[in-house]
Short mmCIF file of C-alpha atoms in Angstrom, two decimals:
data_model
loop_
_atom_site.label_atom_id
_atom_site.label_comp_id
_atom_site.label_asym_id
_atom_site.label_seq_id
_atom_site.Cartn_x
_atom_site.Cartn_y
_atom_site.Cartn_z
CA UNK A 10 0.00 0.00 0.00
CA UNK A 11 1.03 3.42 -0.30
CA UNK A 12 -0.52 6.81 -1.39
CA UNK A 13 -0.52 6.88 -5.07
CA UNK A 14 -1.88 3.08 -5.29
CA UNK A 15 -4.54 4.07 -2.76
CA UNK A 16 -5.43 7.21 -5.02
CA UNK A 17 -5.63 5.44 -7.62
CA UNK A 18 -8.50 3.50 -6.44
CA UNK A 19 -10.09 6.49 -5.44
CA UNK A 20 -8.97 6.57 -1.53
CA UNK A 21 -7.49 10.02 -0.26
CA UNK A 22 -5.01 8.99 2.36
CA UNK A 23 -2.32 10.17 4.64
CA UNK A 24 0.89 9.24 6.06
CA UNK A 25 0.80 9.61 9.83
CA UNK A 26 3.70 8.44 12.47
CA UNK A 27 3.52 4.61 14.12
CA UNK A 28 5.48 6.61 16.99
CA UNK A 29 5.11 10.40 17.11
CA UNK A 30 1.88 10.30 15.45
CA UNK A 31 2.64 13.61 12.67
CA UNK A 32 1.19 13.78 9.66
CA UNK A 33 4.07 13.97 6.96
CA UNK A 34 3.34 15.69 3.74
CA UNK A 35 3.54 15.01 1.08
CA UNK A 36 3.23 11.40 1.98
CA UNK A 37 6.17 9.22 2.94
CA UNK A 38 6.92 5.58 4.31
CA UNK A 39 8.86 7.56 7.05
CA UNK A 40 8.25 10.91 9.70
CA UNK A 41 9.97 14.08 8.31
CA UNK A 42 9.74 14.74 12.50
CA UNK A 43 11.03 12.04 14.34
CA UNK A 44 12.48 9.36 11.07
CA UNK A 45 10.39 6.35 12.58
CA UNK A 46 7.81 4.42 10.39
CA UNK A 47 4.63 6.10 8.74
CA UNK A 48 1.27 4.43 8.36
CA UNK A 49 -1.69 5.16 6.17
CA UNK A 50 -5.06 5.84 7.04
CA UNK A 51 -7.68 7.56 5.31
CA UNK A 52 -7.83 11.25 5.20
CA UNK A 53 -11.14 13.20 5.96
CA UNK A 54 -13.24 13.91 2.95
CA UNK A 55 -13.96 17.48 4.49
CA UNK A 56 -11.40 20.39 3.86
CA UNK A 57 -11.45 23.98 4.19
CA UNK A 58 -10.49 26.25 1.00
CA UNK A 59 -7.25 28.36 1.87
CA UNK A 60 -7.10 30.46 -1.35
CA UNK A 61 -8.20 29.68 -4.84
CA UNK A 62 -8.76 31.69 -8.27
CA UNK A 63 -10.22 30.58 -11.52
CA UNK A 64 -9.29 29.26 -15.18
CA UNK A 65 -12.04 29.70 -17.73
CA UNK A 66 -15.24 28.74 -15.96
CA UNK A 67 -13.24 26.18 -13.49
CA UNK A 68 -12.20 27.45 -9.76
CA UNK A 69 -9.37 25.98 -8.89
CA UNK A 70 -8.17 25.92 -5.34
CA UNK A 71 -5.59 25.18 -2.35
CA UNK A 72 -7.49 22.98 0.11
CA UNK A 73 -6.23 21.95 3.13
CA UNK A 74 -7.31 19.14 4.77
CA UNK A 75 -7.33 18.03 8.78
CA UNK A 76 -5.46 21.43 9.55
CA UNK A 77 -2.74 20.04 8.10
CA UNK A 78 -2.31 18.71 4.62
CA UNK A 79 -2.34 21.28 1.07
CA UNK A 80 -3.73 20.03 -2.26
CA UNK A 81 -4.40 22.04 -5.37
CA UNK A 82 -7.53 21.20 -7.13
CA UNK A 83 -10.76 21.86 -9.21
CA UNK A 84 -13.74 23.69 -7.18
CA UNK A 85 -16.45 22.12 -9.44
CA UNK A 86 -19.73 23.22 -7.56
CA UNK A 87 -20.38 25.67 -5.48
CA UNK A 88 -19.42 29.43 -4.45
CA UNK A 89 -16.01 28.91 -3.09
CA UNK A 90 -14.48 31.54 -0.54
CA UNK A 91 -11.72 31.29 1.50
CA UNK A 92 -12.66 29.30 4.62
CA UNK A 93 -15.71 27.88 3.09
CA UNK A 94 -15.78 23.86 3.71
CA UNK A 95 -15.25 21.67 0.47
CA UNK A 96 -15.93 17.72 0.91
CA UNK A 97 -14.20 15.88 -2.27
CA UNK A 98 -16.35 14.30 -4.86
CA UNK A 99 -13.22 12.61 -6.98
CA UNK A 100 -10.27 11.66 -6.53
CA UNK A 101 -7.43 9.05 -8.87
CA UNK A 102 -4.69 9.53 -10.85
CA UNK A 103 -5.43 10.73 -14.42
CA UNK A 104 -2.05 10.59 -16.95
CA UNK A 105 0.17 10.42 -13.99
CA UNK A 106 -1.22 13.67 -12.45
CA UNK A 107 -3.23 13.44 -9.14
CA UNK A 108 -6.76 14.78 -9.76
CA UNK A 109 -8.73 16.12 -7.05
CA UNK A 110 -12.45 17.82 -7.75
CA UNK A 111 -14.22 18.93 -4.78
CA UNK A 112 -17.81 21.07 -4.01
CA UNK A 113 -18.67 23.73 -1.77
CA UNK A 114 -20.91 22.71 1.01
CA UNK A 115 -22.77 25.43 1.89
CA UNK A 116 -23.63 25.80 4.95
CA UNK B 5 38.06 34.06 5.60
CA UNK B 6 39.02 35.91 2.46
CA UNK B 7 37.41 38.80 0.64
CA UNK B 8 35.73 37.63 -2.47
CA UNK B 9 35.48 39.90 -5.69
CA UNK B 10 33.32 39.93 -8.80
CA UNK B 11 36.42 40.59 -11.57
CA UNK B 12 34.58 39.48 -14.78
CA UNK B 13 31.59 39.31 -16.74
CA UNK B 14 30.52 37.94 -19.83
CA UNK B 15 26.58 37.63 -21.17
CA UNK B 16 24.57 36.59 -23.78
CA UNK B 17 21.72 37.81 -25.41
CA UNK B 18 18.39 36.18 -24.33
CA UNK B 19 16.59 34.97 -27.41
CA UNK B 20 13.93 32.19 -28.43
CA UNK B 21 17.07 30.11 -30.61
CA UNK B 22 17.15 26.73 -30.47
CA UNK B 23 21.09 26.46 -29.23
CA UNK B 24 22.33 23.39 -27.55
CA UNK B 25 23.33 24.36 -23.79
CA UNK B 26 26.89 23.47 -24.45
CA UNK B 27 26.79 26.50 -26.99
CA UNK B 28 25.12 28.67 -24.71
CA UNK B 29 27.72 27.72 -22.04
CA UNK B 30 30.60 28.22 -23.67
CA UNK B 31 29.41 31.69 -25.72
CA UNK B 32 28.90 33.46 -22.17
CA UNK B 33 32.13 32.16 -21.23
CA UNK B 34 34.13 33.98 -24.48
CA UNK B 35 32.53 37.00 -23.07
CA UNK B 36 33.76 37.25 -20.06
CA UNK B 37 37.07 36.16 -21.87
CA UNK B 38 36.81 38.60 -23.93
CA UNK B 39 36.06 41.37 -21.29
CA UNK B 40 38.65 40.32 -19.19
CA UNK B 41 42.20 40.32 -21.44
CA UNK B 42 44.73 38.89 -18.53
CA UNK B 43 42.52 35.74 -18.06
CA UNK B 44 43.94 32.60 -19.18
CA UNK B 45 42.79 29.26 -18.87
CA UNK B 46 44.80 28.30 -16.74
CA UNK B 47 44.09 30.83 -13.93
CA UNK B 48 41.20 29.08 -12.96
CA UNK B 49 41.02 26.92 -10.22
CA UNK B 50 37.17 25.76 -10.46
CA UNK B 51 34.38 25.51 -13.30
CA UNK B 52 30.80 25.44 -11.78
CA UNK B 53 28.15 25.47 -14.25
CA UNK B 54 24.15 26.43 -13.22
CA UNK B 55 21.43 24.85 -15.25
CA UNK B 56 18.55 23.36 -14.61
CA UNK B 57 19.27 21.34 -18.18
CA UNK B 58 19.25 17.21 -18.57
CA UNK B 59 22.73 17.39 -19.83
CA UNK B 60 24.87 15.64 -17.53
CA UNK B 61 28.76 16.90 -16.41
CA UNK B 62 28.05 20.21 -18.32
CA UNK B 63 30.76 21.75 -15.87
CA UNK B 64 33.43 19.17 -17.34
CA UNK B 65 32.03 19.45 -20.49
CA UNK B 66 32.26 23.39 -20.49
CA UNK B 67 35.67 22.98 -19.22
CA UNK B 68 36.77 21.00 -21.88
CA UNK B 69 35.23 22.75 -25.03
CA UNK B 70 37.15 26.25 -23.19
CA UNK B 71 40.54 24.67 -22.45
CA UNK B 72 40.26 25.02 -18.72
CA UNK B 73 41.23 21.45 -16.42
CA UNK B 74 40.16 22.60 -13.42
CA UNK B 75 40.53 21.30 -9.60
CA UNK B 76 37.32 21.67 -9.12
CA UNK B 77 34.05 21.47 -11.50
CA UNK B 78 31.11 20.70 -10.71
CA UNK B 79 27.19 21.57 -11.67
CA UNK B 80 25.03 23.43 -9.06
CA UNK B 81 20.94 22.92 -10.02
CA UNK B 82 18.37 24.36 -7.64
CA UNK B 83 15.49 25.99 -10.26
CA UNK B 84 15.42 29.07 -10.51
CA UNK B 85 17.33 30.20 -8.03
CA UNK B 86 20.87 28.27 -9.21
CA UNK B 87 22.56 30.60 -10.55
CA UNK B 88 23.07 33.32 -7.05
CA UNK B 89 23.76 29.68 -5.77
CA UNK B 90 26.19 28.61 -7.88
CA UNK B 91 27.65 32.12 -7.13
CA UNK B 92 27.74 31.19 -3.20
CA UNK B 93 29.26 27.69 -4.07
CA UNK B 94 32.35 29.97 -5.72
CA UNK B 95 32.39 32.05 -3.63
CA UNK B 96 32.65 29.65 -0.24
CA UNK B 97 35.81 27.99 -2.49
CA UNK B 98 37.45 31.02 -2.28
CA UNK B 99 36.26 31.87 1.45
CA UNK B 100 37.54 28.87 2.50
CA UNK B 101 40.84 28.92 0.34
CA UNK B 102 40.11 25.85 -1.81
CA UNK B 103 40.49 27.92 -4.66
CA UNK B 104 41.72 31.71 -5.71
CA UNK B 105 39.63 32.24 -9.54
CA UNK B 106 36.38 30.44 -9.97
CA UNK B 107 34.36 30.85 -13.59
CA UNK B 108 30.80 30.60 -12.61
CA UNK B 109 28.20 30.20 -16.08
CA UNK B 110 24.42 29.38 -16.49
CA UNK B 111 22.67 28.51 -19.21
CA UNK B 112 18.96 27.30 -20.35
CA UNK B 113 17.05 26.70 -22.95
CA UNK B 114 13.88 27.88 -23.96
CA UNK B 115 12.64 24.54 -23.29
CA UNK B 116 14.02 24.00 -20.28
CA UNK B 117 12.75 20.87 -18.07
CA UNK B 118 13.03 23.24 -14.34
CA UNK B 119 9.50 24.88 -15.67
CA UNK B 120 7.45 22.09 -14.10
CA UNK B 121 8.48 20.51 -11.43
CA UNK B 122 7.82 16.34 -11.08
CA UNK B 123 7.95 16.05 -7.00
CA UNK B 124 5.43 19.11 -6.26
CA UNK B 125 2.60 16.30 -7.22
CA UNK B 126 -0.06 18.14 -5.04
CA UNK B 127 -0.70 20.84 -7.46
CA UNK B 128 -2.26 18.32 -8.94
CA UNK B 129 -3.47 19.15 -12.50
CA UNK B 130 -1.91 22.36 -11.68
CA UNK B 131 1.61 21.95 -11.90
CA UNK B 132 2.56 25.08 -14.29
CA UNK B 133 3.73 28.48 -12.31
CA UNK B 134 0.96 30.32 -13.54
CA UNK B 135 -0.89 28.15 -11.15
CA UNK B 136 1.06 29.82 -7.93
CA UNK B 137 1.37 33.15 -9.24
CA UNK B 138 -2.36 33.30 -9.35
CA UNK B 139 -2.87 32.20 -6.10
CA UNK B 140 -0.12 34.60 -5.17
CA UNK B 141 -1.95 37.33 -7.48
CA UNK B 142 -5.41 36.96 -5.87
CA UNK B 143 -4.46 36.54 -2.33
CA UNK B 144 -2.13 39.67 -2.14
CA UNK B 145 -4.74 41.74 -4.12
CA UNK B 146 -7.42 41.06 -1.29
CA UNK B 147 -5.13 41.09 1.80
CA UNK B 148 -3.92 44.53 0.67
CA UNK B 149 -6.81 45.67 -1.77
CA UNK B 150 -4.77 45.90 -4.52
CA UNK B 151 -6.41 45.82 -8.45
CA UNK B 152 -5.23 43.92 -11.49
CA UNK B 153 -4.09 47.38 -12.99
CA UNK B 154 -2.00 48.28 -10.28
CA UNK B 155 0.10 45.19 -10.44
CA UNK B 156 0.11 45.62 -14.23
CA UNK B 157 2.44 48.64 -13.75
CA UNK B 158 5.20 46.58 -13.05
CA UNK B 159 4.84 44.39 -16.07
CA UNK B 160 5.00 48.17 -17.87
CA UNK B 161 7.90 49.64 -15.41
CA UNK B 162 10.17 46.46 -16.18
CA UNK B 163 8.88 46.41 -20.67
CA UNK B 164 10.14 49.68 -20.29
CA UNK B 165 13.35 49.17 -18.29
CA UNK B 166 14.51 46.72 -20.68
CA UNK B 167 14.70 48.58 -23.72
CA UNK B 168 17.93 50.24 -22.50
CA UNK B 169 19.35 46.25 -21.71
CA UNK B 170 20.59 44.99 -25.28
CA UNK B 171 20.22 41.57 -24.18
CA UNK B 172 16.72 41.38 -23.37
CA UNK B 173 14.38 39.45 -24.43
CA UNK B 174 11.94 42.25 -24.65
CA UNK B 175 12.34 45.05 -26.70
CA UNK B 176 9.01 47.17 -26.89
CA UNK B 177 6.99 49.18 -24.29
CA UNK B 178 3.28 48.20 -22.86
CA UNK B 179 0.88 50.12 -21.68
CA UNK B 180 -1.61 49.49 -18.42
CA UNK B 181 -4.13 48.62 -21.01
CA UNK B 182 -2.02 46.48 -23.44
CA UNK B 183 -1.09 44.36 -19.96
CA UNK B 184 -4.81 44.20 -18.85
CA UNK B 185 -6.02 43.12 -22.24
CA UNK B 186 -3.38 40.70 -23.00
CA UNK B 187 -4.47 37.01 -23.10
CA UNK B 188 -6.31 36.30 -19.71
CA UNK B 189 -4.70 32.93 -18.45
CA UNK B 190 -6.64 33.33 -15.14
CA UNK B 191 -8.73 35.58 -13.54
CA UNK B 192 -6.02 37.19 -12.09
CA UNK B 193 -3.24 36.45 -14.28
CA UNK B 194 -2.41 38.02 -17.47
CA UNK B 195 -0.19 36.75 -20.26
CA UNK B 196 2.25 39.91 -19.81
CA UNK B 197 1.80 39.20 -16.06
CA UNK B 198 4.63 36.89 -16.62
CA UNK B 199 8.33 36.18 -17.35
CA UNK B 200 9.09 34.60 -20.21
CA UNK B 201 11.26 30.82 -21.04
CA UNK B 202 13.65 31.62 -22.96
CA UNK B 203 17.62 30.56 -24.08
CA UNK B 204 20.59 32.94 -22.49
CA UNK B 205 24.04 32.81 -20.78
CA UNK B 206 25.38 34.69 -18.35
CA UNK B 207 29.15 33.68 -17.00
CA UNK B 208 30.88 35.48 -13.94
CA UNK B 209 34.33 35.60 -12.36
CA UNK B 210 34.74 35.27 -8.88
CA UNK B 211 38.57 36.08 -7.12
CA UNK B 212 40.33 36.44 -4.06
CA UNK B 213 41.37 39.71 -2.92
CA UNK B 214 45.03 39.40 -3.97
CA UNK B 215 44.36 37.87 -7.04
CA UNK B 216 41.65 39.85 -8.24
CA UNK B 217 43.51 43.38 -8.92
CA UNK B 218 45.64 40.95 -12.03
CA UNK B 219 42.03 40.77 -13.95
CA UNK B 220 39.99 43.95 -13.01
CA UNK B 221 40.89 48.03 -11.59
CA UNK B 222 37.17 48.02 -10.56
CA UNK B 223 36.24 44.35 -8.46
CA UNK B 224 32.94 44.86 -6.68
CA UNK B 225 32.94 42.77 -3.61
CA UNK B 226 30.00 40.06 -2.22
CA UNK B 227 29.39 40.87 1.50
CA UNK B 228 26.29 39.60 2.31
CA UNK B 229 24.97 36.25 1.73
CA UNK B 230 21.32 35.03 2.99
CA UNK B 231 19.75 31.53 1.75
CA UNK B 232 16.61 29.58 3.03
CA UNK B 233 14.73 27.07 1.63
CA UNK B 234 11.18 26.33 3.58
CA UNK B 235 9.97 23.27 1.81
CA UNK B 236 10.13 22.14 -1.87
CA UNK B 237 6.52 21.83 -2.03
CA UNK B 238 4.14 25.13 -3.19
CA UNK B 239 1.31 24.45 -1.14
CA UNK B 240 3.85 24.08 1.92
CA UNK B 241 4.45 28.16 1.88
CA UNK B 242 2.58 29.21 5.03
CA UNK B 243 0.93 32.07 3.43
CA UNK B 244 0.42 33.02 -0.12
CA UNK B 245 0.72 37.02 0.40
CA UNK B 246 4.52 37.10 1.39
CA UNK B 247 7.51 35.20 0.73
CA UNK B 248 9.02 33.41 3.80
CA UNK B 249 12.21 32.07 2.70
CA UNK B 250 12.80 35.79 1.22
CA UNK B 251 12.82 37.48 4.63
CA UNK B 252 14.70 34.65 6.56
CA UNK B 253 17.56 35.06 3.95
CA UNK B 254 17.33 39.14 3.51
CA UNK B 255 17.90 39.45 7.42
CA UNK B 256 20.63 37.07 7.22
CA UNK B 257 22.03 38.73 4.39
CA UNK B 258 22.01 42.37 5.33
CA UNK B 259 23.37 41.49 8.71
CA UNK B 260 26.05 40.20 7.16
CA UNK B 261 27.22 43.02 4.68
CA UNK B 262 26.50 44.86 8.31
CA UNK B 263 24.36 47.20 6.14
CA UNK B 264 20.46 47.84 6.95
CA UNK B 265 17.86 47.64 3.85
CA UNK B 266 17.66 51.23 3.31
CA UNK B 267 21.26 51.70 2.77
CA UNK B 268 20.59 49.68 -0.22
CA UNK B 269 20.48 52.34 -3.59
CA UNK B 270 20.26 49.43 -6.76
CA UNK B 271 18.37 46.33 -6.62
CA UNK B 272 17.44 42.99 -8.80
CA UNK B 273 14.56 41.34 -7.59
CA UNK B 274 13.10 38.19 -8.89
CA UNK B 275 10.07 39.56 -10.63
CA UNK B 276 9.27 35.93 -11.99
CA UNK B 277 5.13 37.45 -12.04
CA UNK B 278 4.18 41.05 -11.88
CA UNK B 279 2.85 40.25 -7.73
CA UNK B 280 6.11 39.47 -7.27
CA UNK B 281 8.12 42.83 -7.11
CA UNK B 282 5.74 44.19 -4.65
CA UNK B 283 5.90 40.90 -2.94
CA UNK B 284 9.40 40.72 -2.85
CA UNK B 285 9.70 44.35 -1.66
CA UNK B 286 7.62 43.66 1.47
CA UNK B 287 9.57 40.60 2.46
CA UNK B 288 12.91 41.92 1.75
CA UNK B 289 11.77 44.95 3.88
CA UNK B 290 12.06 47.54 1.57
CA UNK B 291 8.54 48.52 2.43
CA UNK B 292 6.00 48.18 5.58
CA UNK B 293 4.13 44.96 4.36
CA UNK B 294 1.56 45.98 1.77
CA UNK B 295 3.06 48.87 0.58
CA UNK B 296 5.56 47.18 -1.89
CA UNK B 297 2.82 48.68 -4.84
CA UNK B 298 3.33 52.01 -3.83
CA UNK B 299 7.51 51.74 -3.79
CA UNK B 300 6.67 50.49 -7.35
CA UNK B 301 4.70 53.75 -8.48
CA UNK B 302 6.70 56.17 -7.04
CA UNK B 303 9.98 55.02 -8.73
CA UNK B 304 7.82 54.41 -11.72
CA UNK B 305 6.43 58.17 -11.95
CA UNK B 306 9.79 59.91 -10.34
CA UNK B 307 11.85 57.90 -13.25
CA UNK B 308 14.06 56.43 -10.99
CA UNK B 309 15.24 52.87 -12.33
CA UNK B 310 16.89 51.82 -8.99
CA UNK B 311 14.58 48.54 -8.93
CA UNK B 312 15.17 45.99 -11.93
CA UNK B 313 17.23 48.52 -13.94
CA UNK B 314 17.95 45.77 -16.97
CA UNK B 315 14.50 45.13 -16.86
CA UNK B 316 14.10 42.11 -14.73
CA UNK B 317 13.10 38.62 -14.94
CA UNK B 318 9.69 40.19 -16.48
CA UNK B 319 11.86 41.90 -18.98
CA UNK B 320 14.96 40.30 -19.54
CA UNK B 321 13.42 36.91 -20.11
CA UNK B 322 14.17 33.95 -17.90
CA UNK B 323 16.56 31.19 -18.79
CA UNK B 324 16.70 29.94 -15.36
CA UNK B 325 19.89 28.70 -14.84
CA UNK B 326 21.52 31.99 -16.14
CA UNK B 327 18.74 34.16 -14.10
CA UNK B 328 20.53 35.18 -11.10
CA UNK B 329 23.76 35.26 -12.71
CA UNK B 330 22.27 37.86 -15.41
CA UNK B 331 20.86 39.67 -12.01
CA UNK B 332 24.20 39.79 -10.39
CA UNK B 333 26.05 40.78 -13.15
CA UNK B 334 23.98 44.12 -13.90
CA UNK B 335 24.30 44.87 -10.02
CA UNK B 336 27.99 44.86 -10.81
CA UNK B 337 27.72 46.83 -13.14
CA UNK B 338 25.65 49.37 -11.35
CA UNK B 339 28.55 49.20 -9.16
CA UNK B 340 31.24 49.82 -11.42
CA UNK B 341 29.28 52.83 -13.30
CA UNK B 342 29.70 51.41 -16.43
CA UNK B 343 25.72 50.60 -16.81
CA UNK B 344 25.32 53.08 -19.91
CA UNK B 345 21.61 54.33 -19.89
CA UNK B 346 20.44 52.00 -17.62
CA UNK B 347 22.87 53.52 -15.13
CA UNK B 348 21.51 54.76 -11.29
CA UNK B 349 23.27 57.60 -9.90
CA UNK B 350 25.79 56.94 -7.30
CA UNK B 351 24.66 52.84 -6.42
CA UNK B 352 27.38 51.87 -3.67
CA UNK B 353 25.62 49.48 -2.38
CA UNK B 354 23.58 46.37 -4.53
CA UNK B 355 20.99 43.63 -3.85
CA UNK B 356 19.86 40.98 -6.13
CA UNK B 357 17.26 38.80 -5.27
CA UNK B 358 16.85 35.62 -6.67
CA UNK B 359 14.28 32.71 -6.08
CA UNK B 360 12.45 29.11 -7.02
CA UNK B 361 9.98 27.34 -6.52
CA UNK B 362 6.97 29.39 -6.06
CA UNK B 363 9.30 31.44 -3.35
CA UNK B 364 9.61 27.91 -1.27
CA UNK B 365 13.44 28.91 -1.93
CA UNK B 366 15.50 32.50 -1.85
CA UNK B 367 18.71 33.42 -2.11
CA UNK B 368 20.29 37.18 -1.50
CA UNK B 369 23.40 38.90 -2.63
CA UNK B 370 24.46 42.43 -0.99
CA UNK B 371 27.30 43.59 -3.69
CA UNK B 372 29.46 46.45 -2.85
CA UNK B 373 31.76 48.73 -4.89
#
């Protein structure tokens, strides 16, 4: 298992510490904190948009996710602002770049 | 530790051709040849090459096509910002008395392979710069209510600037309106927004202070020196309206030369997207934060070139690996008064500014005369 076989099946997950228990991003076998073994677990669908802008008629967006983890992605429903909550709709691996297309829930 | 001088200079003009890099290299290199007439081969001690290019031992390579067998040689890649770090690599030879004349040269293609970088994965689809210079765009424009045609001014400050730099890339004038109706790439990104890829040289000598007065009656001397590198990762910078690793290695730098920011009279600064000047100008502490736009209209309306005088990155074109190379050679020549129209009054004192990876990594010269 690791992160870009999980995403390919669709699963957003995230390395966190056997020991110190850090997140590391992006995702590793081992801790950028204390070195010791990482293991996966899934990553909460829900993330929180920190700034975004827009190409065409797409938003696109840096979410991050568990008050931790930063992905760039497509904002494909919605009204984004910053702060607004976004819960992920897709994500794989398209042509060996990650995809990640998420909606506004409004609240 | 010794002194280290700038006592050469050689440059290219930045063009579109499709040259291999060895040409590139080696044409920069007959420059500063050229420019400086007691320099033989055989005076220098180390060959480090900055390129961001797939070529392998370019610095052995560029060694051999130029007659030089150096002690050391070596390649020094780090985007966008390898060529002030190639300059530090020479320069900490000579600091540490490993070696007395070091030829430093950068070189890129148009095409160059550094645009899009393979580990920052989490920009997902979004891997191109324009990507995080929007970003950058639209979050300093709201923190600091700033509009689209205020940033546009430096895209028409640094058009303009360039026309007096034979070797840019750019050689015609915009206006506020030509930048805001150029192609939109995002909303808040324009096509002359940007820098441009393109293929250059730029080749510099660096020498000890007792070897330097045999090449050069005018050496202009590197006292400060600040690097940082946060992460390598865009989405890892912990704000998009300032530049972290800028600051960290300003501070470090100016403290260094033992001068403070406003002593500071000509200045390159990496002005990879129009938000980055103003950016750049907050974090280095030129300005209060926020106020980097209004540093950029004054010197814009009172004339005064003293920021980017060749034009910068905007309007010299960027072939990365020669970038902060190009940068630190115009400081020099601030310096040494020999800038022809592009020339400030009086510079003493000179800061270049050079950085990669969405600002994740800076690097800061202070140059003195």
């Amino acid at each position: 298992m690791n992160f870009e076989s999980e995403l390919k099946k669709g699963n957003l997950v995230i390395s966190e510490c056997i020991d110190c228990k850090k997140i590391t991003w992006p995702p590793s076998e081992f801790c950028n904190q204390c070195l010791k073994e990482t293991s996966w677990r899934k990553c909460s669908d829900l993330g929180k948009i920190i700034e975004f802008s827009k190409q065409n008629d797409i938003y696109f967006g840096i979410i991050q996710f568990e008050n931790s983890i930063r992905i760039m992605g497509k904002i494909i429903s919605g009204n984004p602002e910053v702060g607004k909550t976004v819960q992920v709709v897709e994500c794989g691996v398209s042509d060996s770049e990650y995809v990640l297309k998420m909606k506004v829930v409004e609240e | 530790m010794d002194k280290v001088a700038i006592a050469g200079y050689g440059i290219t003009k930045f063009t579109k051709d499709d040259s291999k890099i060895e040409s590139v290299l080696l044409n920069s290199s007959r420059n500063l040849f050229r420019n400086s007439p007691n320099l033989t081969q055989k005076d220098i001690d180390a060959v480090l090459v900055s390129s961001n290019n797939n070529s392998k031992y370019l610095s052995a390579i560029l060694s051999e096509i130029s007659g030089i067998q150096p002690k050391i040689a070596h390649t020094v890649e780090s985007l966008c910002n390898s060529g002030t770090n190639s300059i530090v690599a020479g320069y900490s030879y000579i600091a540490s008395g490993l070696a007395d004349c070091v030829l430093v040269s950068g070189a890129e293609r148009y095409d160059s392979p550094g645009q899009i970088l393979e580990w920052d994965k989490f920009r997902g689809e979004f891997k191109h710069p324009i990507f995080w210079a929007s970003i950058f765009s639209k979050a300093y424009k709201q923190k600091y209510s700033i509009k689209d045609e205020d940033l546009a001014l430096v895209s028409v400050k640094n058009h303009k600037q360039s026309i007096n730099n034979p070797n840019a890339l750019s050689q015609k004038e915009y206006s506020i309106s030509d930048v805001l109706n150029s192609k939109k790439l995002t909303d808040d990104l324009r096509l002359l927004d940007c820098s441009r890829p393109c293929t250059g040289g730029a080749s510099i000598l660096l020498t000890s202070e007792e070897v330097c007065k045999n090449f050069t009656d005018s050496p202009v001397w590197i006292t400060g020196i600040g690097q940082k590198t946060t992460s390598a990762s865009f989405t890892k910078n912990l704000t998009f309206d300032n530049m972290e690793s800028t600051k960290n290695a300003a501070i470090r730098a100016l403290q260094m030369s033992k001068h403070s920011v406003a002593d500071v009279d000509v200045m390159e600064l990496h002005d990879a997207f129009s938000v980055c000047e103003p950016m750049a100008l907050d974090s280095l502490g030129m300005t209060q934060e926020g106020k980097g736009m209004d540093m950029v209209k004054e010197v814009y309306e009172t004339e005064n070139t003293k920021i980017n005088p060749r034009g910068g990155i905007i309007g010299s074109g960027h072939p990365l690996g020669a970038t902060g190379i190009a940068q630190t050679i115009e400081i020099t020549q601030q310096l040494q008064s020999v800038a022809g129209k592009r020339q400030v009054d009086n510079a003493k004192i000179g800061l270049v500014h050079n950085m990669s990876a969405a600002s994740t990594s800076s690097t800061v010269l202070v140059l003195e005369n």
